[in-house]
CSV table of C-alpha atoms in Angstrom, one decimal:
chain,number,residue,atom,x,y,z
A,1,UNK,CA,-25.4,3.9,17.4
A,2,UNK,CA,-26.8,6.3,15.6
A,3,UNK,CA,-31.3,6.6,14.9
A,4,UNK,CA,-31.6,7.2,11.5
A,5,UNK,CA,-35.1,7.2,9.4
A,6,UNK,CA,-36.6,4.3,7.8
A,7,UNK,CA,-35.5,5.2,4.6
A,8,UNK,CA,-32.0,5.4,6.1
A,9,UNK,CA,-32.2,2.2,7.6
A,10,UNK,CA,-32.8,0.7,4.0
A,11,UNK,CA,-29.7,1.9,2.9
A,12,UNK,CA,-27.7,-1.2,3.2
A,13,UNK,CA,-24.4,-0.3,1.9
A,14,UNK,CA,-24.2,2.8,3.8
A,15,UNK,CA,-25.0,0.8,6.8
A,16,UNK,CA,-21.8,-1.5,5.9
A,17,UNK,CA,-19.7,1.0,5.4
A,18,UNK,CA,-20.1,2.5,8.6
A,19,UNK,CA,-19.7,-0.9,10.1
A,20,UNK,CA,-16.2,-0.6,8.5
A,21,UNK,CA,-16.9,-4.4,6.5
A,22,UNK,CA,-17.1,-5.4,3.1
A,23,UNK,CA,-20.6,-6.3,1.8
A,24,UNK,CA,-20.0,-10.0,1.7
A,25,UNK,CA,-19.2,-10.0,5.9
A,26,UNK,CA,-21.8,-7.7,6.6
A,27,UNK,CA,-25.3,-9.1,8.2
A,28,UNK,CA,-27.5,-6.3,6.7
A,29,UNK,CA,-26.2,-6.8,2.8
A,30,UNK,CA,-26.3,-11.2,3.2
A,31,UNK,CA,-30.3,-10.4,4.6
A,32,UNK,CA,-31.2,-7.9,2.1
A,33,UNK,CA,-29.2,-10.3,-0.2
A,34,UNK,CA,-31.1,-13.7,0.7
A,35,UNK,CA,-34.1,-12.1,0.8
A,36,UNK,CA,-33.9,-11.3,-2.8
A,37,UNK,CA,-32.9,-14.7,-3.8
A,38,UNK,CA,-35.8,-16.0,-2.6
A,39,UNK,CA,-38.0,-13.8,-3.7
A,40,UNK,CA,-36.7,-14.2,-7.2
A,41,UNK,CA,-36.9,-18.0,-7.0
A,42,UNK,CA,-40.7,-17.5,-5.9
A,43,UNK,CA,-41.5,-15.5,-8.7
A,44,UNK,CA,-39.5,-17.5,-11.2
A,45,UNK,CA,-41.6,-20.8,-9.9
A,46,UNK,CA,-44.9,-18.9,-10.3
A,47,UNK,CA,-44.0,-17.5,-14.1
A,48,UNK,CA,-42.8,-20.8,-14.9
A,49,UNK,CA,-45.6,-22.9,-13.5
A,50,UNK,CA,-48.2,-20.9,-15.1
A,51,UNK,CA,-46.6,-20.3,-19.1
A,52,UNK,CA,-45.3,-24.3,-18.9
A,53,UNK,CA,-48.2,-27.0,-18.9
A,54,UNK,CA,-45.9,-30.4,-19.4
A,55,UNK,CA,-45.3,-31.1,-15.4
A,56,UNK,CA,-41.7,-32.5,-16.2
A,57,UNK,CA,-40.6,-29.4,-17.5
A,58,UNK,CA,-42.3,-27.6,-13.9
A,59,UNK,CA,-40.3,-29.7,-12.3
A,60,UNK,CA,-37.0,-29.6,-13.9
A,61,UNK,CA,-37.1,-26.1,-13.9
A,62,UNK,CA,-38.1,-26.1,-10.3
A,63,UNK,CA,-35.3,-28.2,-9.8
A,64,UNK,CA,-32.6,-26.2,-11.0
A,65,UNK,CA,-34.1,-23.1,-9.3
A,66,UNK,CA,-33.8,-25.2,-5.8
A,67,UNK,CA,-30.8,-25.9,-6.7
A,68,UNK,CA,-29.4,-22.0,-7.3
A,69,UNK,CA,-31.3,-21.5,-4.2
A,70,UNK,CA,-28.9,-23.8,-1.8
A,71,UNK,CA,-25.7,-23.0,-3.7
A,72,UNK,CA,-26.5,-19.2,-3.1
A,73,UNK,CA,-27.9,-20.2,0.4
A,74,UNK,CA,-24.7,-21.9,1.2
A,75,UNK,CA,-22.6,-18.8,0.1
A,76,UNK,CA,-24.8,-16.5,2.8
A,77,UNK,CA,-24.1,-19.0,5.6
A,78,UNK,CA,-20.7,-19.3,4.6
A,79,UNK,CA,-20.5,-15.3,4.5
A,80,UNK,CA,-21.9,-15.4,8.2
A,81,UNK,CA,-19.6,-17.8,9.1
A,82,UNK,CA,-17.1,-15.1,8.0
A,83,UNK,CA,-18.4,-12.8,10.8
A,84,UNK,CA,-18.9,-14.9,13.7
A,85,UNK,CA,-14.8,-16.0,13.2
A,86,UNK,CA,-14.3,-12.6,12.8
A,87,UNK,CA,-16.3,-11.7,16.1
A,88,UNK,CA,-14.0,-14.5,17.5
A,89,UNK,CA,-10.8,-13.3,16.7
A,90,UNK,CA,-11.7,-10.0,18.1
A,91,UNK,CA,-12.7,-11.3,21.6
A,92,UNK,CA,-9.2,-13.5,21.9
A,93,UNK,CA,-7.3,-10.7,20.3
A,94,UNK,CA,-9.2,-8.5,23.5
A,95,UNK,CA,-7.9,-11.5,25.5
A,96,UNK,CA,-4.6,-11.2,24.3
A,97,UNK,CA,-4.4,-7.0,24.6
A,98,UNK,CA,-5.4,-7.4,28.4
A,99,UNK,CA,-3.4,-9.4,29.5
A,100,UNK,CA,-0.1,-7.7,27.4
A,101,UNK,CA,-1.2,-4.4,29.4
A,102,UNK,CA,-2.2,-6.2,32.4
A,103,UNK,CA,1.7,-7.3,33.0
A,104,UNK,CA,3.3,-4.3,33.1
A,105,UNK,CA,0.2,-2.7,35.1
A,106,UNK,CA,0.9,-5.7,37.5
A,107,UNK,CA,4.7,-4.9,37.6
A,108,UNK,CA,4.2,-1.1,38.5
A,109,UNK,CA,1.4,-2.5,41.3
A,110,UNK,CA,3.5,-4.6,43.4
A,111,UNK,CA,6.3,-2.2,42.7
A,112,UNK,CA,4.8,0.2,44.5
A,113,UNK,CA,3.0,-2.2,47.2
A,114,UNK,CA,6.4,-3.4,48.1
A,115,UNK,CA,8.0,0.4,48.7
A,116,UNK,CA,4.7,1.1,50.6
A,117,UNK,CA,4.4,-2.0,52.7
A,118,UNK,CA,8.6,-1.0,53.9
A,119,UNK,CA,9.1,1.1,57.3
A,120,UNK,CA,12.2,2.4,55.1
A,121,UNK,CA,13.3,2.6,52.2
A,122,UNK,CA,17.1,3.5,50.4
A,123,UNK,CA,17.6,5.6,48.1
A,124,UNK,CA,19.0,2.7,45.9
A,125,UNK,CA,16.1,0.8,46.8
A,126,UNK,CA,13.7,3.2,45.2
A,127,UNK,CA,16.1,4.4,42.2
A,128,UNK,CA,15.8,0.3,41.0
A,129,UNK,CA,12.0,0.6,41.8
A,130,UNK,CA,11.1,3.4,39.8
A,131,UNK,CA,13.8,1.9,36.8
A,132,UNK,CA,11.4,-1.3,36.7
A,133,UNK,CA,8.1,1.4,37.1
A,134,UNK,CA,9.8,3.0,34.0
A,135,UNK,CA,10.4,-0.1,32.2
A,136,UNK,CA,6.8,-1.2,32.4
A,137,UNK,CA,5.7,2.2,31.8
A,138,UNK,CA,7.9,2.0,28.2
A,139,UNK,CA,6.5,-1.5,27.6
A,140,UNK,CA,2.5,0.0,27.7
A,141,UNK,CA,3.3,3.1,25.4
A,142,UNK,CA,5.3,0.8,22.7
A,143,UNK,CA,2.4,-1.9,23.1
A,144,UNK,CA,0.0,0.8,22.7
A,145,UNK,CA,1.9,2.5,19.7
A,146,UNK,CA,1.8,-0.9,17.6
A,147,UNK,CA,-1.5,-1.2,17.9
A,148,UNK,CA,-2.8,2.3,16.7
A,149,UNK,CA,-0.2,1.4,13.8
A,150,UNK,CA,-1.5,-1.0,13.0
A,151,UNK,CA,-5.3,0.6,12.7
A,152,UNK,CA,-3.7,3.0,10.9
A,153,UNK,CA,-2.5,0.7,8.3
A,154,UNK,CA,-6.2,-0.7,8.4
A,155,UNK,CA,-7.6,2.7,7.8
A,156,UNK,CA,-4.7,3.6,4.7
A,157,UNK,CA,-3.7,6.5,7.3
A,158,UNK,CA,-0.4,5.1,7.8
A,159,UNK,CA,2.3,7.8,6.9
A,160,UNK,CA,6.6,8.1,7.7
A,161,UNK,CA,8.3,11.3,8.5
A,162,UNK,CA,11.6,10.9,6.2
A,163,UNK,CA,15.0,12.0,7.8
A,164,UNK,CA,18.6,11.3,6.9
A,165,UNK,CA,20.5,9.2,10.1
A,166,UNK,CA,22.7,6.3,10.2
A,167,UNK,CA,21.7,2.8,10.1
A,168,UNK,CA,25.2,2.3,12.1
A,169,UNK,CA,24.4,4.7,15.0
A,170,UNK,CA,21.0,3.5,15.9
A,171,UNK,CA,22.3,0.1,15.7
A,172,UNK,CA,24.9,0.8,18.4
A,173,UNK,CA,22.5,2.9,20.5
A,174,UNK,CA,19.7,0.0,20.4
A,175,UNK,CA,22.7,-2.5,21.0
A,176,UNK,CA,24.1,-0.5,24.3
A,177,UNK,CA,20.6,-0.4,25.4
A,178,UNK,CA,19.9,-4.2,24.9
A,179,UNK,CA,23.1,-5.5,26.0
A,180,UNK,CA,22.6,-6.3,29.6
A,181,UNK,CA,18.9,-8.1,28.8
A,182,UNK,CA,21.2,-10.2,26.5
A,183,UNK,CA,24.0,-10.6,29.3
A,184,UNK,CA,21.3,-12.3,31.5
A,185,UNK,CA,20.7,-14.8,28.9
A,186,UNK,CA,24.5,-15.1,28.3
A,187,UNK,CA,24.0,-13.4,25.3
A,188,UNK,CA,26.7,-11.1,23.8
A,189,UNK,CA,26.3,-9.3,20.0
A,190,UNK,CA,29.0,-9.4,17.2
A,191,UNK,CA,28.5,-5.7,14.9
A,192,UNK,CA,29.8,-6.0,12.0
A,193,UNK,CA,29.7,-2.2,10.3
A,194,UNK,CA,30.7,-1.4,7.1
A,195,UNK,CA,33.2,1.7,6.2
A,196,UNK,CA,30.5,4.3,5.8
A,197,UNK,CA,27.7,5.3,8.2
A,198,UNK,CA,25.1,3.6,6.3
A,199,UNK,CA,23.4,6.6,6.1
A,200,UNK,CA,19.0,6.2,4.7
A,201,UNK,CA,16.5,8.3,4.2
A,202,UNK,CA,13.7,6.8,6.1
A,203,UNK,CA,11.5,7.4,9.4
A,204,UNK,CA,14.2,7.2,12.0
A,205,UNK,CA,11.6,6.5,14.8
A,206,UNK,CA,9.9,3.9,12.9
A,207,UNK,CA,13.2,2.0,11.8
A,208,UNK,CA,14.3,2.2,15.6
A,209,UNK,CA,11.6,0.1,16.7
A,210,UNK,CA,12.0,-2.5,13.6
A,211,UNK,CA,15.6,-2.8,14.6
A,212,UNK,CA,14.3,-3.1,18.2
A,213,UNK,CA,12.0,-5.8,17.6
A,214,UNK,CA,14.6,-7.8,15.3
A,215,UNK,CA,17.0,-7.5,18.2
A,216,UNK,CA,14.6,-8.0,21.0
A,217,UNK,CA,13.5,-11.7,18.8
A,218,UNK,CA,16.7,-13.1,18.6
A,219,UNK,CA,17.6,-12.4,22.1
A,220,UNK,CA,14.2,-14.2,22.8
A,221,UNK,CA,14.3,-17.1,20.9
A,222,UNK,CA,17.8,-17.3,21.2
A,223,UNK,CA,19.0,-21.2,23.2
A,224,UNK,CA,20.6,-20.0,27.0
A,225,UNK,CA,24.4,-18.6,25.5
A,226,UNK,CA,25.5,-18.4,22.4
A,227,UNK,CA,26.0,-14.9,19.8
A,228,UNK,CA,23.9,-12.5,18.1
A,229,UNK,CA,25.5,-11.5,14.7
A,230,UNK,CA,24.1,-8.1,13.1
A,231,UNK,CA,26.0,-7.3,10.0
A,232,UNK,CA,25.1,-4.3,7.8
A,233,UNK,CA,26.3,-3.9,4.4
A,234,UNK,CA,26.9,-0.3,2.0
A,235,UNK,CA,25.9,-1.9,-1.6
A,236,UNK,CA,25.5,0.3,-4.5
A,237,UNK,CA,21.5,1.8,-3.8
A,238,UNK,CA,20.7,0.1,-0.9
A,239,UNK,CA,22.0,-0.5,2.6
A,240,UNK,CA,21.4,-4.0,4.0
A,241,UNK,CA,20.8,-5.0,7.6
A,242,UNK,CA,20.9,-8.5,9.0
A,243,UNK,CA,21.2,-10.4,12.4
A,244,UNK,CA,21.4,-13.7,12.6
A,245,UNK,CA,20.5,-15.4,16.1
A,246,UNK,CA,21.5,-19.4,17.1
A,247,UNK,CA,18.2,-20.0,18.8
A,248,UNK,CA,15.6,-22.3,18.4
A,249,UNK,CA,14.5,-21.4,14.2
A,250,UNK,CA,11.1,-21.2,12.8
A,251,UNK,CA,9.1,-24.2,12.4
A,252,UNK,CA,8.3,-25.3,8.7
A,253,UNK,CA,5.0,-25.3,9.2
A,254,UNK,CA,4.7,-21.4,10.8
A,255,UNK,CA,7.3,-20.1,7.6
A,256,UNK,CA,5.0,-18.6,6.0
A,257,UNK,CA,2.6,-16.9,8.6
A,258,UNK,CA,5.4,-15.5,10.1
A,259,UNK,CA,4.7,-11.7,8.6
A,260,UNK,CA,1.3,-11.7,9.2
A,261,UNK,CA,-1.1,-9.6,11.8
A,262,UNK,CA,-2.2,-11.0,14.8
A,263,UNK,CA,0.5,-14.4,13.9
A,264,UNK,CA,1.0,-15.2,17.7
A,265,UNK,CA,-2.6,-14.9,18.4
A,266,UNK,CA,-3.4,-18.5,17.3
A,267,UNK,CA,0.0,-19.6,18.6
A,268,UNK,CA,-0.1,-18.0,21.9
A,269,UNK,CA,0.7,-21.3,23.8
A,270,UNK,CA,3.0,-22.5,21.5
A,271,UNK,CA,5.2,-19.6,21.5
A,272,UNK,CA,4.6,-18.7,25.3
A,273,UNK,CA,6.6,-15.8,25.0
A,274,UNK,CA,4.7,-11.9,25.9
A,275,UNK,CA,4.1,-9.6,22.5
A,276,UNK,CA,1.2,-8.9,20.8
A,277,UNK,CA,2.2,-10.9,17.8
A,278,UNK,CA,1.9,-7.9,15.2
A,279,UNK,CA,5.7,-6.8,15.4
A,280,UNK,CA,7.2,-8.4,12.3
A,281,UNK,CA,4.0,-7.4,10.4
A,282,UNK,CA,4.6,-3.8,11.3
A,283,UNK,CA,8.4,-4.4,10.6
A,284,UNK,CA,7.8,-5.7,7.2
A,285,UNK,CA,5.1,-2.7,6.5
A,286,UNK,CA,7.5,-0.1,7.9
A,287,UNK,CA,10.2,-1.4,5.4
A,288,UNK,CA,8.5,-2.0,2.2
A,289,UNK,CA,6.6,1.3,3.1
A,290,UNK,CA,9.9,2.9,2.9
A,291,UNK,CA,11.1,1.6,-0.4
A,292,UNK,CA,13.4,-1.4,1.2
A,293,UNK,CA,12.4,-5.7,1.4
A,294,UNK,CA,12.5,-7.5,4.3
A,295,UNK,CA,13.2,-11.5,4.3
A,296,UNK,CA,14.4,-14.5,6.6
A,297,UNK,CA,15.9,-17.7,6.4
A,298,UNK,CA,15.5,-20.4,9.3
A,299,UNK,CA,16.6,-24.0,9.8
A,300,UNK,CA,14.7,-25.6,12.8
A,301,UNK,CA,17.1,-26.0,15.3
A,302,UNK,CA,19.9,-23.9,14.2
A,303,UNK,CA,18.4,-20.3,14.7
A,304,UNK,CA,17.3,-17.9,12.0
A,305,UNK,CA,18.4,-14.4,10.3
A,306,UNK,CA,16.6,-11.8,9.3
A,307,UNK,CA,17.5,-9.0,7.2
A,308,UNK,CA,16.2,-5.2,5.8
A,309,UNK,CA,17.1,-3.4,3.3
A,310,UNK,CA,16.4,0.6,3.0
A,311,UNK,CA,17.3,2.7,0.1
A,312,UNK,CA,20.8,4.3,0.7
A,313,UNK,CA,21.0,8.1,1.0
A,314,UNK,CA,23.9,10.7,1.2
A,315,UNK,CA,24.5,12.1,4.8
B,1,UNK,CA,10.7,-25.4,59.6
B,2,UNK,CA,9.7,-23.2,57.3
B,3,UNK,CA,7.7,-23.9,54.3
B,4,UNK,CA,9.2,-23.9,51.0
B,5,UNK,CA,7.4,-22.0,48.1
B,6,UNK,CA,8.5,-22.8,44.8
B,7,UNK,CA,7.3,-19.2,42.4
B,8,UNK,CA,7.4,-20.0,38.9
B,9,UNK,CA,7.2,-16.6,37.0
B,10,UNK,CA,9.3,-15.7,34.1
B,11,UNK,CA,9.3,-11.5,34.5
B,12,UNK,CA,12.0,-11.3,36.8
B,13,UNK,CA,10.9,-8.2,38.6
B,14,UNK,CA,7.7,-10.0,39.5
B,15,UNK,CA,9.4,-12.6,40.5
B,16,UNK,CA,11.7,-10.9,42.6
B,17,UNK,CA,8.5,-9.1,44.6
B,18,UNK,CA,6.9,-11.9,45.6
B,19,UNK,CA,10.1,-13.5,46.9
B,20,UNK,CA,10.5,-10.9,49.2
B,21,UNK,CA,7.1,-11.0,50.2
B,22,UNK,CA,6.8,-14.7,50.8
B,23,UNK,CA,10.4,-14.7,52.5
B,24,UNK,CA,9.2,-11.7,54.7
B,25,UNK,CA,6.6,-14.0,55.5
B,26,UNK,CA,8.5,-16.7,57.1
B,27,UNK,CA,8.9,-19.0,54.2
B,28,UNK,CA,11.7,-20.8,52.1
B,29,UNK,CA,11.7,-19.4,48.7
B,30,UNK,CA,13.1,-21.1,45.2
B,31,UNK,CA,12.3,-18.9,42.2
B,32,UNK,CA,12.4,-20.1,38.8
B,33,UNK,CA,12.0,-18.3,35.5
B,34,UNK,CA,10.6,-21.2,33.0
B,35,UNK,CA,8.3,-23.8,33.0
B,36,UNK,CA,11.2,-26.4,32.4
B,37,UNK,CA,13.2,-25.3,35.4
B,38,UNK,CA,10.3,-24.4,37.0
B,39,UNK,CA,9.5,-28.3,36.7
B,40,UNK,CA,12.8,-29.3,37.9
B,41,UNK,CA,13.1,-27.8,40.5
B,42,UNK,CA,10.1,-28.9,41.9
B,43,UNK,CA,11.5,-32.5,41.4
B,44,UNK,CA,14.4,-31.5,43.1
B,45,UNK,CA,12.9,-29.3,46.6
B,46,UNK,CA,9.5,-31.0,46.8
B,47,UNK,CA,8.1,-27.7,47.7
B,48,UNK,CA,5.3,-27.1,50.0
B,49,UNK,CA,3.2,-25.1,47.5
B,50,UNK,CA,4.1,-23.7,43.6
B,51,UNK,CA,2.8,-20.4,42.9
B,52,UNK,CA,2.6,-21.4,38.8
B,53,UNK,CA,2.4,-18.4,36.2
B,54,UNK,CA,0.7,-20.0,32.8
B,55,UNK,CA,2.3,-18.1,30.4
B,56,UNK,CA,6.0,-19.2,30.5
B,57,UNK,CA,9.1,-20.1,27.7
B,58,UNK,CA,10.0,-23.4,27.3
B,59,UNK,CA,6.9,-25.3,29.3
B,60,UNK,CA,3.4,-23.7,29.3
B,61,UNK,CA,2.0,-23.3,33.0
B,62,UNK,CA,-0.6,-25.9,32.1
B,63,UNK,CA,2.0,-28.4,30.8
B,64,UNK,CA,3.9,-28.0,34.0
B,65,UNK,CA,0.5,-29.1,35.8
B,66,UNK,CA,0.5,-31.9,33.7
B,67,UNK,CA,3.7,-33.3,34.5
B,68,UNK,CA,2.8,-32.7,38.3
B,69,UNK,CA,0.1,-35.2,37.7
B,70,UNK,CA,2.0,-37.5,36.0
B,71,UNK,CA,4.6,-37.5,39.0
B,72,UNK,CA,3.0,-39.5,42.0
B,73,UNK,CA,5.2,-37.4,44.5
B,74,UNK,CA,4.1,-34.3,42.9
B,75,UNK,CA,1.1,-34.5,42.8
B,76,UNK,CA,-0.3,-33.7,45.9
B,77,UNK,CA,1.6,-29.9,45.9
B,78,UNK,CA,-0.9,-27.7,46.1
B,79,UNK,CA,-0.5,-25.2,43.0
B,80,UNK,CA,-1.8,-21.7,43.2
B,81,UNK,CA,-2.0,-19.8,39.6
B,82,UNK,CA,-1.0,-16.7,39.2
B,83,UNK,CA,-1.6,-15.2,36.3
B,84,UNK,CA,-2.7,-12.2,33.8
B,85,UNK,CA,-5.1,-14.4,31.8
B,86,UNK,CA,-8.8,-14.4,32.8
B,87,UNK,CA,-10.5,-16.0,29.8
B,88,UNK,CA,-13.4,-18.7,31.3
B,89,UNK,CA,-11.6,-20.9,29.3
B,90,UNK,CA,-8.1,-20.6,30.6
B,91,UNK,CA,-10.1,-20.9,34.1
B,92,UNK,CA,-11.9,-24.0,33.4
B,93,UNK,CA,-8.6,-25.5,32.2
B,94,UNK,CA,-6.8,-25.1,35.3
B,95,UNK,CA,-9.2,-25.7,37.8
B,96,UNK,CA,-9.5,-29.5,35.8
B,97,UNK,CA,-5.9,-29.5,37.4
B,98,UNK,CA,-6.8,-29.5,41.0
B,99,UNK,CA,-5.4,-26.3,42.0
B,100,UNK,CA,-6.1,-24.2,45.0
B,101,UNK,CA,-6.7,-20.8,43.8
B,102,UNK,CA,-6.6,-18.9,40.2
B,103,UNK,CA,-5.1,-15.5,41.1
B,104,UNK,CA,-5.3,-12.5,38.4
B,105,UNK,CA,-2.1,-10.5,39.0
B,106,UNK,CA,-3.5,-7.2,38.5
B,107,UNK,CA,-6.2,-7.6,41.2
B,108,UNK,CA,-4.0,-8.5,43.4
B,109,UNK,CA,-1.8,-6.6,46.5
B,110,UNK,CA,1.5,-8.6,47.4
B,111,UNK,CA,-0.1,-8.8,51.0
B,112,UNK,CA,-3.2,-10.3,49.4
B,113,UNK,CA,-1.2,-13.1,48.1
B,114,UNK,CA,0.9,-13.8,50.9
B,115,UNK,CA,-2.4,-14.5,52.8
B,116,UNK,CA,-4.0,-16.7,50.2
B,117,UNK,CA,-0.4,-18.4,50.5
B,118,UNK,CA,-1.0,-19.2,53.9
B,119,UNK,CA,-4.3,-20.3,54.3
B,120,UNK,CA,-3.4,-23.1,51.9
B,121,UNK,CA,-0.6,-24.0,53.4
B,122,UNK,CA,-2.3,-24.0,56.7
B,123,UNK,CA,-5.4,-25.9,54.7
């Protein structure tokens, strides 16, 4: 932390902004704030106590002055409150991070121990070691990714890097890729492509990992077999992407979280699966970002589809 | 004969190292991937010892301790956490279950657990 003058020190706003909080969840300003309120109320009792003689009106004026006083005392705690949950969600989101990188680091540990701790090793043997190494390796940089997007979108420093590609190719790229990780679930997906390439103008990189994490979902919540539908549609202006999974559906009561940062944090034991819970919040912030919607319907039960849309472009 | 060690840990790679550590070790091995299974199967082998991830689909580590409980021939098998969660809280909540150790993954060598393992087995 920076030393900075007296003068400086009185400056709370400055102080809040570099604290990266509005004024109302930021200790300095709610001091500086109650401080004044009861100063006022001080003053206030002292001008009114010596211009009124009648005691009853002393007192009823007192009154209502007390009165301000604890409704505007209750809005500081309540403010404070603010910051403390705050302070809390940070040290289980911290919780959370660790043991999301923790995982893979564990993964690439006992990979190695286990090639170390052999008199001999295959070739094949350490080919499939350094594929899992990899895959870890992957898992860190994408977790790490999401989460400096995510600051980014805090900080407004967010931006795409528009190119023209087809919706249809990097759907049958991510597909390939995902297929066996579905196959060990009994999984298997149905594409349904339209005529056209469903060429977009968007940021290809960006819209990879959305279609990723749509894909990557409804193999996880998917039941043990079943099929993963993704359809994608040419309309007039837009091109529209949708999967539907038969897994286990959204519960009524998590519906409307679901798009929001951090939505897994709170549920970690319910959902029990690994993720940071930020991905459909960056999904639906990529999307809109790029001039498409994003939407879902669910039935408990019955599984769920999501769907995209992105502006359609010429190739 | 040989022990048997029931691992409950849904990444399958970590799964599959410890198996062959364990196995290398002398002991039966019976990996499962969820905490439902994982449950099961315990039911089913009445293993010597569970090495219990917590964070797992379908039954939370800590619900699978609390089914053990519930099961008079159950429980009495000694369960060894192994996990990437370290919060006091998490800690507290499974040591209230009895168990023998509370293992963080990442601090860990495969030896390192084969030897805890062992010395709980042997008591």
């Amino acid at each position: 932390m920076k030393k900075r003058g007296f003068f400086q020190a009185l400056n709370v706003v400055d102080r809040c902004r570099e604290l990266h909080v509005s004024l109302l969840q930021c200790p300095h300003f709610l001091f500086v704030l109650m401080g004044a309120v009861i100063s006022i109320a001080i003053i206030t009792t002292h001008v009114v106590a010596s211009y009124y003689a009648e005691p009853e009106t002393v007192v009823s004026i007192i009154f209502i002055v007390t009165v301000f006083l604890l409704v505007v005392g209750n809005a500081v705690v309540h403010a404070f409150e603010k910051v403390a949950e705050a302070s809390q969600l940070k040290s289980e989101f911290v919780a959370i991070i660790s043991h999301e990188l923790r995982n893979p680091l564990s993964s690439i540990k006992w990979q190695l121990d286990a090639i170390f701790e052999k008199a001999e090793v295959s070739a094949d043997e350490y080919k499939n070691s350094l594929k899992i190494v990899n895959h870890s390796n992957e898992k860190m940089i994408s977790l790490i990714n999401d989460l400096l997007d995510v600051n980014r979108i805090e900080d407004r420093k967010f931006q795409l890097t528009l190119e023209i590609f087809s919706l249809v190719d990097i759907t049958n790229e991510l597909t390939k890729l995902y297929e066996p990780i579905a196959a060990a679930s009994n999984l298997k997906f149905m594409i349904l492509t339209p005529k056209s390439q469903a060429w977009v103008k968007a940021d290809k990189t960006r819209i990879k990992s959305v279609v990723s994490r749509f894909i990557d979902n409804a193999i996880r919540y998917s039941t043990s077999s079943g099929e993963i539908t993704i359809t994608m549609e040419d309309a007039d202006s837009y091109v529209r992407w949708t999967i539907t999974d038969q897994g286990a559906g959204i519960p009524v009561e998590e519906v409307k979280s679901i798009f929001s940062k951090f939505f897994r944090a709170s549920n970690i034991l319910r959902y029990q699966t690994e993720g940071l819970g930020v991905g459909l919040y960056l999904s639906k912030f990529i999307i809109e970002a790029s001039g498409g919607t994003v939407g879902f319907r669910t039935l408990e039960g019955h599984g769920s589809t999501f769907y995209f849309t992105l502006p359609k472009s010429k190739a | 004969m040989a022990k048997k060690v029931l691992i409950i840990e849904d990444d399958t790679a970590l799964a599959e190292n410890l198996s062959n550590t364990i196995k290398a070790g002398g002991m039966e091995v019976f990996v499962c991937h969820d905490g439902e299974a994982g449950f099961r199967q315990a039911e089913d082998k009445k293993p010597d010892l569970i090495l219990l991830d917590l964070v797992l689909p379908k039954k939370h580590g800590f619900k699978v301790m609390e089914d053990l409980q519930k099961n008079p021939e159950l429980k009495s098998i000694p369960v060894i956490v192994l996990t990437n969660l370290e919060s006091p809280h998490d800690i507290e909540k499974a040591s209230s279950f009895g168990i023998k150790a509370y293992l963080v993954k990442a601090n860990y060598t495969l030896a390192e657990i084969l030897k805890k393992i062992k010395e709980v087995l042997e008591g």
